[in-house]
Coordinates of C-alpha atoms and ligand atoms in Angstrom, one line a residue:
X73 CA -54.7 8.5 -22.4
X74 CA -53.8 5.3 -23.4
X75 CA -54.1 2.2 -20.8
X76 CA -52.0 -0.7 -21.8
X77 CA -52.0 -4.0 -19.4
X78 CA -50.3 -6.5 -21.3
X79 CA -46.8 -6.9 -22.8
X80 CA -48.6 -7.7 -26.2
X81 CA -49.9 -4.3 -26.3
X82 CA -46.9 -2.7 -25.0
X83 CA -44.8 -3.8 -27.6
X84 CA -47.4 -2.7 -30.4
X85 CA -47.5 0.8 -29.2
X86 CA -44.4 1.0 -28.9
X87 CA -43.4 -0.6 -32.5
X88 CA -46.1 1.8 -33.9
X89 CA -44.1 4.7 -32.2
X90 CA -40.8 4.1 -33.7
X91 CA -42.5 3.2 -37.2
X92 CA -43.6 7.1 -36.8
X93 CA -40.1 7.7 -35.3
X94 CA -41.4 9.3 -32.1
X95 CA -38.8 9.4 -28.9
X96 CA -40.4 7.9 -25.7
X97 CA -39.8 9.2 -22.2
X98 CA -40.3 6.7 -19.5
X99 CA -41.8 7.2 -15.9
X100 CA -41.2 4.6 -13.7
X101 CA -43.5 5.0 -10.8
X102 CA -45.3 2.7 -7.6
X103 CA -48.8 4.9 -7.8
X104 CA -50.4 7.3 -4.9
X105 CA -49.1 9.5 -7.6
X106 CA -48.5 13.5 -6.4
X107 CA -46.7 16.8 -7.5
X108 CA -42.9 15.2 -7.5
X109 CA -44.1 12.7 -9.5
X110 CA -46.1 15.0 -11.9
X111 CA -42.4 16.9 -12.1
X112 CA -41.1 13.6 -13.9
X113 CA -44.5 13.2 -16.2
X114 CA -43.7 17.0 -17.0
X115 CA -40.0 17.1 -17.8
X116 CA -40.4 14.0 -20.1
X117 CA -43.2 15.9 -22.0
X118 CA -41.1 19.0 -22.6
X119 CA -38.1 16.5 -23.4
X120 CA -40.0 13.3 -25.4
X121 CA -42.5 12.8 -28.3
X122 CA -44.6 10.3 -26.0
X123 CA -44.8 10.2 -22.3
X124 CA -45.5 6.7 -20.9
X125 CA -45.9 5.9 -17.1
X126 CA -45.6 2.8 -15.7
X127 CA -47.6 2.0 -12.0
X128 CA -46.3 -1.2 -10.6
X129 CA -45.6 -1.5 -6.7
X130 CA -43.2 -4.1 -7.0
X131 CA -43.0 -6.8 -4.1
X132 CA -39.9 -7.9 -4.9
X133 CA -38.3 -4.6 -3.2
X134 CA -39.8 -4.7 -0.2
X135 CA -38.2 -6.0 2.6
X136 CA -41.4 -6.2 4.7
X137 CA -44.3 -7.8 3.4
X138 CA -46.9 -4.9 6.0
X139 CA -44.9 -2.1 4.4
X140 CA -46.2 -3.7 1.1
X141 CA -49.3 -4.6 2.1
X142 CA -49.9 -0.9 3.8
X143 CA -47.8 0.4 0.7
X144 CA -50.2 3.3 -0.8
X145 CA -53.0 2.5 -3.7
X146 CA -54.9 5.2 -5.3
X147 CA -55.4 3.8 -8.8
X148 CA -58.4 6.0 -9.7
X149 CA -57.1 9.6 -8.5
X150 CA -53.7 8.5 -10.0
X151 CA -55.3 7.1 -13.6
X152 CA -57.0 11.0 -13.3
X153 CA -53.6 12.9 -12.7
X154 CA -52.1 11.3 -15.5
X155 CA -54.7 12.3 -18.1
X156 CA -55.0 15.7 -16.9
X157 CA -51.1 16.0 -16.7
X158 CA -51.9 14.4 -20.6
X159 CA -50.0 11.4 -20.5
X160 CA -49.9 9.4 -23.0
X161 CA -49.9 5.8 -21.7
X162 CA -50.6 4.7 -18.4
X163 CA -48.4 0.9 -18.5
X164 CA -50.7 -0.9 -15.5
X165 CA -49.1 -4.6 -15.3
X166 CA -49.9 -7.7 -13.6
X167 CA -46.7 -8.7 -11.5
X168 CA -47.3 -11.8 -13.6
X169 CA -46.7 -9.7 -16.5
X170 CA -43.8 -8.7 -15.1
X171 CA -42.4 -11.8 -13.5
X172 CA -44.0 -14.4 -16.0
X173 CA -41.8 -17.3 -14.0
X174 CA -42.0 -17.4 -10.3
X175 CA -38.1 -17.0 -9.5
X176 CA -37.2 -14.3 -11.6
X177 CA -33.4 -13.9 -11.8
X178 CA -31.9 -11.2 -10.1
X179 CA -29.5 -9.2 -13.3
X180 CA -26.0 -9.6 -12.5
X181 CA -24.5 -5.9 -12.5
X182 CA -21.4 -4.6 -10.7
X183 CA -23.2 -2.1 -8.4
X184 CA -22.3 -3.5 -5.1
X185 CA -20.6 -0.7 -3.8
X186 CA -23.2 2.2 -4.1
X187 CA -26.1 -1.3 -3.5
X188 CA -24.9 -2.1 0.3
X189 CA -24.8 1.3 1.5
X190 CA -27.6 3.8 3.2
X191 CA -30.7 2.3 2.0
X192 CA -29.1 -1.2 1.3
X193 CA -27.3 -1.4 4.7
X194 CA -30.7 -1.0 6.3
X195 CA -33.3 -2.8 3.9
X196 CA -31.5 -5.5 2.6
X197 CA -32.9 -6.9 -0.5
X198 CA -34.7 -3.8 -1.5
X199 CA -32.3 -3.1 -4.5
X200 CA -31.9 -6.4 -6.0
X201 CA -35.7 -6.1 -6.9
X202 CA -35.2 -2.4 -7.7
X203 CA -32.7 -3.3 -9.8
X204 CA -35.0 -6.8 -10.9
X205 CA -38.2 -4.4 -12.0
X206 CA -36.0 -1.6 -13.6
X207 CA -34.1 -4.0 -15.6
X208 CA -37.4 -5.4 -16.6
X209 CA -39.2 -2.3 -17.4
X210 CA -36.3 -0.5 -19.2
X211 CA -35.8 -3.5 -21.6
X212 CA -39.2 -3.9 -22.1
X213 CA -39.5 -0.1 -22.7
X214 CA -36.2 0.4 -24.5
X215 CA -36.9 4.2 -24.1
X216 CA -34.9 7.1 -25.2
X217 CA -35.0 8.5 -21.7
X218 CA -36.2 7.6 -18.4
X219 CA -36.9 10.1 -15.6
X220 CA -35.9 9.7 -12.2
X221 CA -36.4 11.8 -8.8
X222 CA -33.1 12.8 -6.9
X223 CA -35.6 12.0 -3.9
X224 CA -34.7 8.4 -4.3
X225 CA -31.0 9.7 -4.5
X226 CA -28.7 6.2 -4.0
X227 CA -31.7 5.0 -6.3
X228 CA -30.9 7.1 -9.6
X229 CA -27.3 7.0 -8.7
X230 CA -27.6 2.2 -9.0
X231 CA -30.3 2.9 -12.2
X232 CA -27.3 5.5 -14.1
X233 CA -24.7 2.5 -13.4
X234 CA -26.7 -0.3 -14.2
X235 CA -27.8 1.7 -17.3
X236 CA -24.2 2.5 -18.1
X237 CA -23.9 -1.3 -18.4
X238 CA -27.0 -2.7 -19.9
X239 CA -27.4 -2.4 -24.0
X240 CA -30.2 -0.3 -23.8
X241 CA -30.3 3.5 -25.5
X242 CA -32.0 4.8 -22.6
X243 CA -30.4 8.0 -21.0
X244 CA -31.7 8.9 -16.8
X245 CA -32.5 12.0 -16.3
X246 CA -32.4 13.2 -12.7
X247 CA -34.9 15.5 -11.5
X248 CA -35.4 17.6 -8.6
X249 CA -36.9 16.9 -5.4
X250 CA -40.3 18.4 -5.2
X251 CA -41.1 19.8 -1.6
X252 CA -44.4 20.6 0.2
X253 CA -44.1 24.2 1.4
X254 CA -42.5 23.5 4.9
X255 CA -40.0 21.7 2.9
X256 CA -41.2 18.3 3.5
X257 CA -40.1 15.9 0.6
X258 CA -43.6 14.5 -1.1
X259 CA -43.8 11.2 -0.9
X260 CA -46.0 8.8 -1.2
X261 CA -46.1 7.5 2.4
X262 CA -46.3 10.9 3.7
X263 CA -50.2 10.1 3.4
X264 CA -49.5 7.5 6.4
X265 CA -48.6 10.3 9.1
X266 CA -50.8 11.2 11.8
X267 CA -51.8 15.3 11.7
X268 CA -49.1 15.9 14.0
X269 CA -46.6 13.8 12.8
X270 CA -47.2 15.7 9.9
X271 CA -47.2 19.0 10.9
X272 CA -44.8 19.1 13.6
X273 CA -42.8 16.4 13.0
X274 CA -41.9 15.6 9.5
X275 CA -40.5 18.9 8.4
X276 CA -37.6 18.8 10.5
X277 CA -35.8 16.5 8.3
X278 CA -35.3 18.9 5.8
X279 CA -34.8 21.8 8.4
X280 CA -31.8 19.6 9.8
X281 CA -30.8 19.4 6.2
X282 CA -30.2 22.6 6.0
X283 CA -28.7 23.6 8.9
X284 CA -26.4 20.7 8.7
X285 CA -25.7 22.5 5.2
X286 CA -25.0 25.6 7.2
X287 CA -22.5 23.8 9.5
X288 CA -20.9 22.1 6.4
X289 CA -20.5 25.6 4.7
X290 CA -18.6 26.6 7.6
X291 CA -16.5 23.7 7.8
X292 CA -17.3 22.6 11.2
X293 CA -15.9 19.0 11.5
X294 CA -18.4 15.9 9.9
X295 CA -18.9 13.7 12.6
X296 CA -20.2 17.0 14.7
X297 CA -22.2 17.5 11.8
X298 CA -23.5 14.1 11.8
X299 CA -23.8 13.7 15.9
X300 CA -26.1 17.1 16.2
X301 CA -28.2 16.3 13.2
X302 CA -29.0 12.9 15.0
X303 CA -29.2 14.2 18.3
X304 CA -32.2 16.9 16.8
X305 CA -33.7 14.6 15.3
X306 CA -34.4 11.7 17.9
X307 CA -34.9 13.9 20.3
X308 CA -37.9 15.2 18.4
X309 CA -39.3 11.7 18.3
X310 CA -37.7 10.1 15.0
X311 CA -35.5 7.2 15.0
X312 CA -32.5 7.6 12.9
X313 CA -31.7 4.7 10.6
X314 CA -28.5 7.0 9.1
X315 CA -27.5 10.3 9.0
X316 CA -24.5 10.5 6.1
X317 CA -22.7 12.4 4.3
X318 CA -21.4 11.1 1.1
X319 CA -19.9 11.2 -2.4
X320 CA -22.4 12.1 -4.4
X321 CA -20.8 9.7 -7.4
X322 CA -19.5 6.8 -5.0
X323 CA -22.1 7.5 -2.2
X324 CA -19.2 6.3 0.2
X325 CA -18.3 8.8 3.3
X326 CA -17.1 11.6 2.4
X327 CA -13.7 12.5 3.4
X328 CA -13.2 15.8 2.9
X329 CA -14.8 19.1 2.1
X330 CA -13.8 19.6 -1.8
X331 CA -15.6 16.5 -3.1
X332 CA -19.2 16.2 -4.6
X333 CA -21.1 15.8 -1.5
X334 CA -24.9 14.7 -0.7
X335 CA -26.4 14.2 3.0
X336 CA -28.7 11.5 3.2
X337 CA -30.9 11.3 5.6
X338 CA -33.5 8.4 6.5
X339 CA -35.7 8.0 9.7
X340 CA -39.5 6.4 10.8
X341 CA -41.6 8.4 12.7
X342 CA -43.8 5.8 14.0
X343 CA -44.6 3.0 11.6
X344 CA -43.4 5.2 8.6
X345 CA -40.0 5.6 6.8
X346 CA -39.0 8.9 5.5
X347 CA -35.7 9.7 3.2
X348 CA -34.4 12.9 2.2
X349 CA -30.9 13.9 1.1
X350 CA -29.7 18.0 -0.2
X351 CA -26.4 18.5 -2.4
X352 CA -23.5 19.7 0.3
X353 CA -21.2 20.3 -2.4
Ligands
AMP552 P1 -42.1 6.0 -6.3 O1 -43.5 6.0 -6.8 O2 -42.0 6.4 -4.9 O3 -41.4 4.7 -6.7 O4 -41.4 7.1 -7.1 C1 -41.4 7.1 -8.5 C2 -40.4 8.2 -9.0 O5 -40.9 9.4 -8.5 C3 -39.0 8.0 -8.5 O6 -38.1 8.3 -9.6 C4 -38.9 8.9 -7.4 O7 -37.6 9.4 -7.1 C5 -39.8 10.1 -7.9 N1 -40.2 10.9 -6.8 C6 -40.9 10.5 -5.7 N2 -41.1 11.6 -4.9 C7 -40.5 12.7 -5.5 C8 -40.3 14.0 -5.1 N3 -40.8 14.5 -4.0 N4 -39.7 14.9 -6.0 C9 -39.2 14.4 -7.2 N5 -39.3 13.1 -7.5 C10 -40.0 12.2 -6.7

């Protein structure tokens, strides 16, 4: 596996790639790498010609300069992941690299409505510099396809529309949510729970996923839905940012029960944030 720092050498490899007319799949990742981001690595090498994976934790998306600080770094055990999942490049830049001026403009897209919902309502800022380092990366990257975890849900849903707008080539591919077997979502910040937040805790996000999913299969009304899914879960000890069910293509409410529908679900246990969402219909 290739480690690439620089821009320079970026663009050589990638110039040398199309000169041999090879597709590239793109991996956009922050590091502490695990299996749901393995899932991306392996669905762009059964897709692409060259895998490349890009480790940046950007700090222009995070609202809270001690959730970047405490943000996750395992840059060892990830480099090793990658070359055993073969990768082919590992993209490792400086945020100067990245950001060569200071105030790097935020790309003007029309994304507002699926932006200042769910995550956006309740960490504002976080995706102008989503949409800031993926605008970046994908024109830097110009690659056939980039692949994206549903787990980040509203995320894939602003990088499809903000792709559908830029004059890149670059097709998203959406892949499942990778689990841990009591149905906890991987994650990166997982690693930040105590034992028994772990344990006992965390899994009941998906739990009251899925028996929310139950409810909504038998048409119970959504805001009783909603209200018992909150109730279960601060009572167990989470605060609720949102509980909401939306249109899986507008990610406004949803309205009624024949539309594309997702549940989105994000809460901290302690000092930690943790999203989920499951397809309702
Ligand atoms: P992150 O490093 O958290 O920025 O995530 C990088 C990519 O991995 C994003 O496209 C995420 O949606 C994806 N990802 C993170 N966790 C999972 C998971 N459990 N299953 C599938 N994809 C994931």
């Amino acid at each position: 596996m290739q480690i690439i720092e620089t821009l320079d050498e970026l663009e050589l490899y990638l110039d040398c790639a199309k000169t041999l007319g090879k597709s590239i799949g793109f991996v956009p990742t922050m590091g502490a790498l695990h299996r749901g981001h393995a899932s991306l690595i392996e669905a762009s090498k059964a897709q692409d010609d060259l895998t490349i994976c890009s480790i940046f934790v950007n700090p222009t998306q995070f609202n809270e300069a001690s959730d970047l600080e405490k943000y996750p770094r395992t840059p060892e055990r990830d480099a090793l992941m990658l070359q055993i999942l073969r990768t082919d490049v590992l993209f490792l830049p400086e945020a100067s690299e990245i950001y060569p001026e200071s105030e790097a403009p935020i790309p003007d897209f029309r994304l507002t409505q699926l932006a200042n919902v769910l995550e956006g309502h309740y960490r504002p800022g976080h995706f102008d510099g989503v949409i800031q380092v993926m605008y970046r990366l994908l024109t830097l990257m110009q690659a056939d396809r980039v692949y994206m975890g549903l787990k980040d849900f509203q995320q894939q849903a602003i990088i499809a529309a903000m792709l559908e707008q830029m004059e890149v080539n670059t097709a998203l591919v959406p892949c499942p949510i990778i689990r841990e077997v009591d149905g906890l979502a991987m994650s990166s910040r997982n690693m930040r729970l105590t034992k028994d937040q772990r344990t006992k805790l965390a899994p009941m996000l998906h739990e009251t996923l899925l028996s929310a999913k139950k409810q909504w299969d038998n048409r119970k009304a959504m805001d009783e839905i909603q209200k018992a899914a909150i109730s279960k879960l601060e009572a167990a000890g989470f605060k609720v940012d949102y509980f909401e069910m939306v249109n899986a293509k507008t990610l406004q409410p949803a309205s009624n029960f024949n539309e594309s529908t997702r549940a989105c679900v994000a809460a901290w246990l302690g000092e930690v944030r943790l999203i989920d969402n499951f397809e309702f219909a």
